[in-house]
Amino acid sequence: MRIGISCYATLGGSGAVATELGKALAARGHEVHFIVSGIPFRLGLYQENIFIHEVETASYPVLHSSPVDLALAAKMADVIKHYDLQILHVHYAMPYAVCAFLAREMLYNHPVRIVTTLHGTDITVLAEDPLLRRLIRLGIERSDLVTAVSNSLIEQTIELFGPRQSMIKISNFVDLQLYKRSTKNEWRKRFSPNGEKVLMHISNFRPVKRVSDVLKTFFKVRETLPAKLILIGEGPDLDAAWRLSEEMGMARDIHFLGKRDEVVALLSAADLLLLPSEKESFGLVALEAMACGVPVIGSLAGGIPEVVEHGKTGLLSPIGDVDDMAKNARALLTNDRLWSAYSRAARARAAQFSASEIVAGYERLYECLIESSQCLEEAEKGSA
């Protein structure tokens, strides 16, 4: 198949999933075209069957800002026409689903089918703006197929929009051959030279990630247990996290690593992943951590409970309850037998989100769309 994929290139779950999906489809022999405003952060080195089409915009004095979204729609139309794409799979309703709709309108009767995957904040945050809500609804309802990464997100979308378009749940996935715990790990020696416990947080440091709760939880753990905190990623709350670590007197026990490619090696150095988000449609980083045998200390937000089994692969607390999160972290970190049981269960749970099975599911849906839409009715029933 000839498939276009459009997503955010920056650090975040939606871009990560879109990129990994494209790479997996290309490895299966499909022709994959990324239509993006920058090289996706997980794309890596050259891979056969993958093509990159970057959107370029010009500045015009009459316009207050560069028309990036319109340029993206035009680029989508150009790639669809030139390469005769059969599927355009966009990740994130705004702006990508709307741009995909505009692109197809430009081409009149081109048979390209539009698939939109909802990832979370495109629904839970952007929809708070009444004007954007209308555009998001348009993008959803003009798609041929809409998928969402969790039941929680589907419920929120129905509550906010009541869309005429039905939705199918397709979970995020993890490559179990790549994401597995490494016992020989130089990062562990660096972070824990004296046997300290290692807690880790990976995110785009946006307010919904509640990075301050990460630091407060760590502070309480560190009061009774030698520990280190590893923070990976960048974003608007990074500077505030720096300042808070200094104010709380923890700076020497916290490592700020910024964006990193060696995620598997870093996760393999961790004892726990901290994920105290207030909004989280799925929690891809939790799944990747569990694949590496890392239990999760997190919040009862959104789709996290659909991924992390409370009391088995991790421990979940009400949003903002750092006392409970710290108590849960200490319970696992001070009991090696209990931690090992959670670690094994986490890996087993991650196997239920195997990349090979979920990517194959996407292939079947694409084929249904290309051939006819009748078989989608069965898929929708199966996802209910």
Coordinates of C-alpha atoms in Angstrom, one line a residue:
M1 CA 0.0 0.0 0.0
R2 CA 1.0 3.6 -0.5
I3 CA 0.5 5.4 2.9
G4 CA 1.0 8.9 4.0
I5 CA 1.5 9.8 7.7
S6 CA 1.4 13.2 9.2
C7 CA 2.3 14.0 12.8
Y8 CA 4.1 16.3 15.2
A9 CA 7.9 15.9 14.8
T10 CA 8.5 17.1 18.4
L11 CA 8.9 15.0 21.6
G12 CA 5.6 13.4 22.6
G13 CA 3.5 10.2 22.5
S14 CA 1.5 11.0 19.3
G15 CA 4.6 11.7 17.2
A16 CA 6.4 8.6 18.7
V17 CA 3.5 6.3 17.9
A18 CA 3.1 7.7 14.4
T19 CA 6.8 7.4 13.6
E20 CA 7.0 3.8 15.0
L21 CA 3.9 2.8 13.0
G22 CA 5.4 4.2 9.8
K23 CA 8.7 2.4 10.4
A24 CA 6.9 -0.8 11.0
L25 CA 4.7 -0.5 7.9
A26 CA 7.8 0.3 5.8
A27 CA 9.5 -2.8 7.2
R28 CA 6.5 -4.8 6.0
G29 CA 7.0 -3.6 2.5
H30 CA 4.6 -0.7 2.3
E31 CA 5.5 2.7 0.8
V32 CA 5.4 5.2 3.6
H33 CA 5.4 9.0 3.1
F34 CA 5.9 11.2 6.1
I35 CA 4.4 14.7 5.5
V36 CA 5.8 16.8 8.3
S37 CA 7.1 20.2 9.3
G38 CA 10.3 18.6 10.7
I39 CA 12.1 15.2 10.8
P40 CA 10.2 13.1 13.5
F41 CA 12.4 12.7 16.5
R42 CA 12.2 8.9 16.5
L43 CA 12.7 8.4 12.8
G44 CA 16.5 7.6 13.0
L45 CA 18.6 6.7 10.1
Y46 CA 17.6 5.8 6.5
Q47 CA 15.1 3.0 6.1
E48 CA 14.0 1.5 2.9
N49 CA 10.4 2.4 1.8
I50 CA 10.3 5.6 3.9
F51 CA 10.1 9.0 2.2
I52 CA 10.1 12.4 3.9
H53 CA 8.2 15.5 2.6
E54 CA 8.9 18.5 4.7
V55 CA 6.5 21.5 4.7
E56 CA 8.2 24.8 3.8
T57 CA 6.5 28.1 4.5
A58 CA 7.4 31.6 3.4
S59 CA 6.8 34.8 5.4
Y60 CA 4.6 37.5 3.8
P61 CA 4.5 41.1 5.2
V62 CA 0.7 41.2 4.9
L63 CA 0.3 38.2 7.1
H64 CA 0.9 38.4 10.9
S65 CA 2.3 34.8 10.9
S66 CA 3.4 32.2 8.5
P67 CA 0.4 30.1 7.1
V68 CA 1.9 26.8 8.4
D69 CA -1.4 24.8 8.5
L70 CA -2.4 25.9 5.0
A71 CA 1.0 25.0 3.7
L72 CA 0.7 21.6 5.3
A73 CA -2.7 21.0 3.6
A74 CA -1.2 22.0 0.3
K75 CA 1.8 19.7 0.8
M76 CA -0.5 16.9 1.7
A77 CA -2.5 17.4 -1.5
D78 CA 0.7 17.5 -3.6
V79 CA 2.1 14.3 -2.1
I80 CA -1.3 12.5 -2.4
K81 CA -1.5 13.4 -6.1
H82 CA 2.1 12.9 -7.0
Y83 CA 2.4 9.5 -5.3
D84 CA -1.2 8.5 -5.7
L85 CA -1.5 7.7 -2.0
Q86 CA -4.2 5.3 -1.0
I87 CA -4.3 6.1 2.8
L88 CA -3.5 9.4 4.6
H89 CA -3.1 8.6 8.3
V90 CA -3.0 11.7 10.5
H91 CA -2.1 11.7 14.1
Y92 CA -3.8 14.4 16.2
A93 CA -7.1 16.0 15.2
M94 CA -5.9 19.6 15.1
P95 CA -4.5 20.6 12.8
Y96 CA -3.8 17.3 10.9
A97 CA -7.3 16.0 10.4
V98 CA -8.5 19.4 9.2
C99 CA -5.5 19.8 6.9
A100 CA -6.2 16.3 5.5
F101 CA -9.8 17.2 4.8
L102 CA -8.6 20.4 3.0
A103 CA -6.1 18.5 1.0
R104 CA -8.7 16.0 -0.3
E105 CA -11.0 18.9 -1.2
M106 CA -8.2 20.4 -3.3
L107 CA -8.0 17.1 -5.3
Y108 CA -11.8 16.8 -5.9
N109 CA -12.4 13.1 -6.6
H110 CA -9.2 11.5 -5.5
P111 CA -10.0 8.2 -3.7
V112 CA -7.5 8.6 -0.9
R113 CA -9.0 7.6 2.4
I114 CA -8.3 9.6 5.6
V115 CA -7.6 7.9 8.9
T116 CA -7.4 10.1 12.0
T117 CA -6.0 8.8 15.3
L118 CA -6.9 10.8 18.4
H119 CA -4.2 10.9 21.0
G120 CA -5.5 12.9 23.9
T121 CA -4.8 16.6 24.3
D122 CA -6.2 17.3 20.8
I123 CA -9.5 16.4 22.5
T124 CA -9.0 17.1 26.2
V125 CA -7.2 20.4 26.0
L126 CA -7.7 22.0 22.6
A127 CA -11.4 21.4 22.7
E128 CA -11.8 23.8 25.5
D129 CA -11.5 26.6 22.9
P130 CA -15.0 26.9 21.3
L131 CA -13.5 27.9 17.9
L132 CA -11.0 25.1 17.8
R133 CA -13.8 22.7 18.9
R134 CA -15.7 23.4 15.6
L135 CA -12.5 22.6 13.6
I136 CA -11.8 19.5 15.6
R137 CA -15.4 18.3 15.0
L138 CA -14.9 19.0 11.3
G139 CA -11.7 17.0 11.1
I140 CA -13.2 14.0 13.0
E141 CA -16.5 13.9 11.0
R142 CA -14.8 14.3 7.6
S143 CA -12.4 11.4 8.2
D144 CA -13.2 8.0 6.8
L145 CA -12.0 6.2 9.9
V146 CA -11.3 7.6 13.4
T147 CA -9.3 5.6 16.0
A148 CA -8.5 6.5 19.5
V149 CA -5.8 5.1 21.8
S150 CA -8.0 4.2 24.8
N151 CA -11.6 3.7 25.8
S152 CA -11.2 6.7 28.1
L153 CA -10.4 9.0 25.2
I154 CA -13.4 7.6 23.2
E155 CA -15.7 8.4 26.1
Q156 CA -14.3 11.9 26.4
T157 CA -14.6 12.6 22.7
I158 CA -18.2 11.5 22.7
E159 CA -19.0 13.6 25.8
L160 CA -17.3 16.7 24.3
F161 CA -18.4 16.4 20.6
G162 CA -21.1 13.8 20.2
P163 CA -19.6 13.2 16.7
R164 CA -21.6 11.4 14.0
Q165 CA -18.5 9.5 13.1
S166 CA -17.9 6.3 15.1
M167 CA -14.6 5.5 16.6
I168 CA -12.4 2.4 17.0
K169 CA -10.0 1.8 19.9
I170 CA -6.5 0.8 18.7
S171 CA -4.1 0.9 21.6
N172 CA -0.6 2.2 21.3
F173 CA 2.1 -0.5 21.0
V174 CA 5.6 -1.4 21.8
D175 CA 8.3 -3.3 20.0
L176 CA 9.1 -6.1 22.5
Q177 CA 12.3 -7.0 20.6
L178 CA 13.7 -3.5 21.1
Y179 CA 12.2 -2.7 24.5
K180 CA 13.6 -5.2 27.0
R181 CA 15.6 -4.8 30.1
S182 CA 19.4 -4.8 29.7
T183 CA 21.3 -6.2 32.7
K184 CA 24.7 -4.8 31.5
N185 CA 24.0 -1.1 31.8
E186 CA 26.6 1.7 32.1
W187 CA 23.9 4.2 32.8
R188 CA 23.0 2.4 36.0
K189 CA 26.6 2.5 37.2
R190 CA 26.6 6.3 36.5
F191 CA 23.3 7.1 38.2
S192 CA 23.7 4.7 41.1
P193 CA 27.4 4.4 42.1
N194 CA 26.5 3.5 45.7
G195 CA 23.5 1.4 45.1
E196 CA 20.9 4.2 45.2
K197 CA 17.4 3.5 43.9
V198 CA 16.7 5.2 40.5
L199 CA 13.4 6.9 39.8
M200 CA 12.7 8.2 36.3
H201 CA 10.4 10.6 34.5
I202 CA 10.1 11.0 30.7
S203 CA 7.9 13.6 29.1
N204 CA 7.5 16.8 27.1
F205 CA 7.4 18.8 30.4
R206 CA 4.0 20.3 29.7
P207 CA 1.8 21.4 32.6
V208 CA -0.5 18.4 32.2
K209 CA 2.5 16.2 33.1
R210 CA 2.7 17.7 36.6
V211 CA 6.5 17.6 36.8
S212 CA 6.4 19.4 40.1
D213 CA 4.6 16.3 41.5
V214 CA 7.5 14.2 40.2
L215 CA 9.9 16.3 42.2
K216 CA 7.7 16.4 45.4
T217 CA 7.3 12.6 45.2
F218 CA 11.0 12.1 44.9
F219 CA 11.7 14.5 47.8
K220 CA 9.5 12.4 50.1
V221 CA 11.1 9.1 48.9
R222 CA 14.5 10.5 49.4
E223 CA 13.8 11.5 53.0
T224 CA 14.0 7.8 54.0
L225 CA 15.8 6.1 51.1
P226 CA 19.0 6.9 49.1
A227 CA 17.7 7.6 45.6
K228 CA 18.4 9.5 42.4
L229 CA 15.9 11.0 40.0
I230 CA 16.5 11.0 36.2
L231 CA 14.4 13.5 34.2
I232 CA 14.4 13.0 30.4
G233 CA 12.8 15.4 27.9
E234 CA 12.3 19.1 27.3
G235 CA 9.4 21.5 27.4
P236 CA 7.8 24.6 29.0
D237 CA 8.1 23.4 32.6
L238 CA 11.7 22.4 32.4
D239 CA 13.1 25.7 33.9
A240 CA 10.5 25.5 36.7
A241 CA 11.7 22.0 37.5
W242 CA 15.3 23.2 37.6
R243 CA 14.4 25.9 40.1
L244 CA 12.3 23.6 42.3
S245 CA 15.1 21.1 42.5
E246 CA 17.4 23.8 43.8
E247 CA 14.8 25.2 46.2
M248 CA 14.2 21.8 47.7
G249 CA 17.9 21.1 48.0
M250 CA 17.9 18.1 45.7
A251 CA 19.9 19.3 42.7
R252 CA 22.8 17.0 43.3
D253 CA 20.5 13.9 43.3
I254 CA 18.7 14.9 40.1
H255 CA 20.0 14.4 36.6
F256 CA 18.4 16.5 33.8
L257 CA 19.3 14.7 30.6
G258 CA 17.1 16.6 28.0
K259 CA 16.1 14.7 24.8
R260 CA 17.7 11.3 24.5
D261 CA 17.6 8.6 21.8
E262 CA 18.8 5.8 24.0
V263 CA 15.5 5.3 25.8
V264 CA 15.8 1.6 26.3
A265 CA 19.2 1.8 27.9
L266 CA 18.0 4.5 30.2
L267 CA 14.8 2.7 31.2
S268 CA 16.9 -0.4 31.9
A269 CA 18.7 1.7 34.5
A270 CA 15.5 2.6 36.4
D271 CA 13.7 1.0 39.3
L272 CA 10.5 3.0 38.9
L273 CA 8.8 5.3 36.4
L274 CA 6.9 8.3 37.8
L275 CA 3.9 9.3 35.8
P276 CA 1.7 11.7 37.9
S277 CA -0.1 13.3 34.9
E278 CA -3.5 15.1 35.2
K279 CA -4.4 14.2 31.6
E280 CA -3.0 11.1 29.9
S281 CA -5.0 9.4 27.2
F282 CA -2.8 6.3 27.1
G283 CA 0.7 6.7 28.6
L284 CA 3.0 5.3 26.0
V285 CA 6.0 5.9 28.2
A286 CA 4.4 3.7 30.9
L287 CA 4.0 0.9 28.3
E288 CA 7.7 1.2 27.2
A289 CA 8.8 1.3 30.8
M290 CA 6.8 -1.9 31.6
A291 CA 8.3 -3.6 28.6
C292 CA 11.7 -2.9 30.2
G293 CA 10.5 -4.4 33.5
V294 CA 10.0 -1.1 35.2
P295 CA 6.9 -0.8 37.5
V296 CA 5.0 2.5 37.2
I297 CA 4.0 4.9 40.0
G298 CA 1.3 7.0 38.5
S299 CA -2.0 8.8 38.7
L300 CA -5.5 7.6 38.0
A301 CA -5.8 9.8 35.0
G302 CA -7.4 9.1 31.6
G303 CA -6.2 5.9 30.0
I304 CA -3.4 5.1 32.5
P305 CA -5.5 2.5 34.3
E306 CA -6.1 0.8 30.9
V307 CA -2.3 0.2 30.6
V308 CA -1.0 0.0 34.2
E309 CA -2.7 -2.7 36.3
H310 CA -2.9 -1.2 39.8
G311 CA -1.5 -3.6 42.3
K312 CA 0.2 -5.8 39.7
T313 CA 2.3 -3.8 37.3
G314 CA 2.3 -0.5 39.1
L315 CA 0.5 1.5 41.8
L316 CA -1.8 4.4 40.9
S317 CA -3.0 7.3 43.1
P318 CA -5.5 10.2 42.8
I319 CA -4.1 13.1 40.8
G320 CA -1.9 15.3 42.9
D321 CA -1.7 12.9 45.9
V322 CA 2.1 13.0 46.2
D323 CA 2.0 11.5 49.7
D324 CA 0.3 8.3 48.4
M325 CA 2.7 8.2 45.4
A326 CA 5.7 8.4 47.7
K327 CA 4.3 5.7 50.0
N328 CA 3.7 3.4 47.0
A329 CA 7.2 4.1 45.6
R330 CA 8.8 3.2 49.0
A331 CA 6.7 0.0 49.2
L332 CA 8.2 -1.3 46.0
L333 CA 11.7 0.1 46.5
T334 CA 12.1 -1.4 50.0
N335 CA 10.9 -4.9 49.1
D336 CA 13.0 -6.7 46.5
R337 CA 10.7 -9.7 46.2
L338 CA 7.7 -7.5 45.6
W339 CA 9.6 -5.3 43.1
S340 CA 10.7 -8.4 41.1
A341 CA 7.1 -9.6 41.0
Y342 CA 5.9 -6.3 39.7
S343 CA 8.7 -6.1 37.2
R344 CA 7.9 -9.6 35.7
A345 CA 4.2 -8.7 35.6
A346 CA 5.0 -5.4 33.9
R347 CA 6.9 -7.2 31.1
A348 CA 4.0 -9.7 30.7
R349 CA 1.5 -6.9 30.5
A350 CA 3.5 -5.1 27.9
A351 CA 3.3 -8.2 25.7
Q352 CA -0.4 -7.6 25.3
F353 CA 0.4 -4.4 23.4
S354 CA 2.7 -6.1 20.9
A355 CA 3.7 -4.0 17.9
S356 CA 3.4 -6.9 15.4
E357 CA -0.2 -7.5 16.3
I358 CA -1.4 -3.9 16.5
V359 CA 0.4 -2.9 13.2
A360 CA -1.2 -5.9 11.5
G361 CA -4.5 -4.6 12.8
Y362 CA -3.9 -1.2 11.2
E363 CA -3.0 -3.0 7.9
R364 CA -6.4 -4.8 7.9
L365 CA -8.2 -1.5 8.5
Y366 CA -6.4 0.2 5.7
E367 CA -7.2 -2.7 3.3
C368 CA -10.9 -2.5 4.4
L369 CA -11.0 1.3 3.6
I370 CA -9.3 0.8 0.2
E371 CA -11.6 -2.0 -0.9
S372 CA -14.9 -1.0 0.8
S373 CA -16.2 0.4 4.1
Q374 CA -18.5 -2.6 4.9
C375 CA -15.9 -4.6 6.8
L376 CA -15.4 -1.6 9.1
E377 CA -18.7 -2.3 10.8
E378 CA -17.4 -5.6 12.1
A379 CA -14.2 -3.9 13.3
E380 CA -16.2 -1.3 15.2
K381 CA -18.3 -4.0 16.9
G382 CA -15.1 -5.8 17.9
S383 CA -13.6 -2.7 19.5
A384 CA -16.7 -1.8 21.5

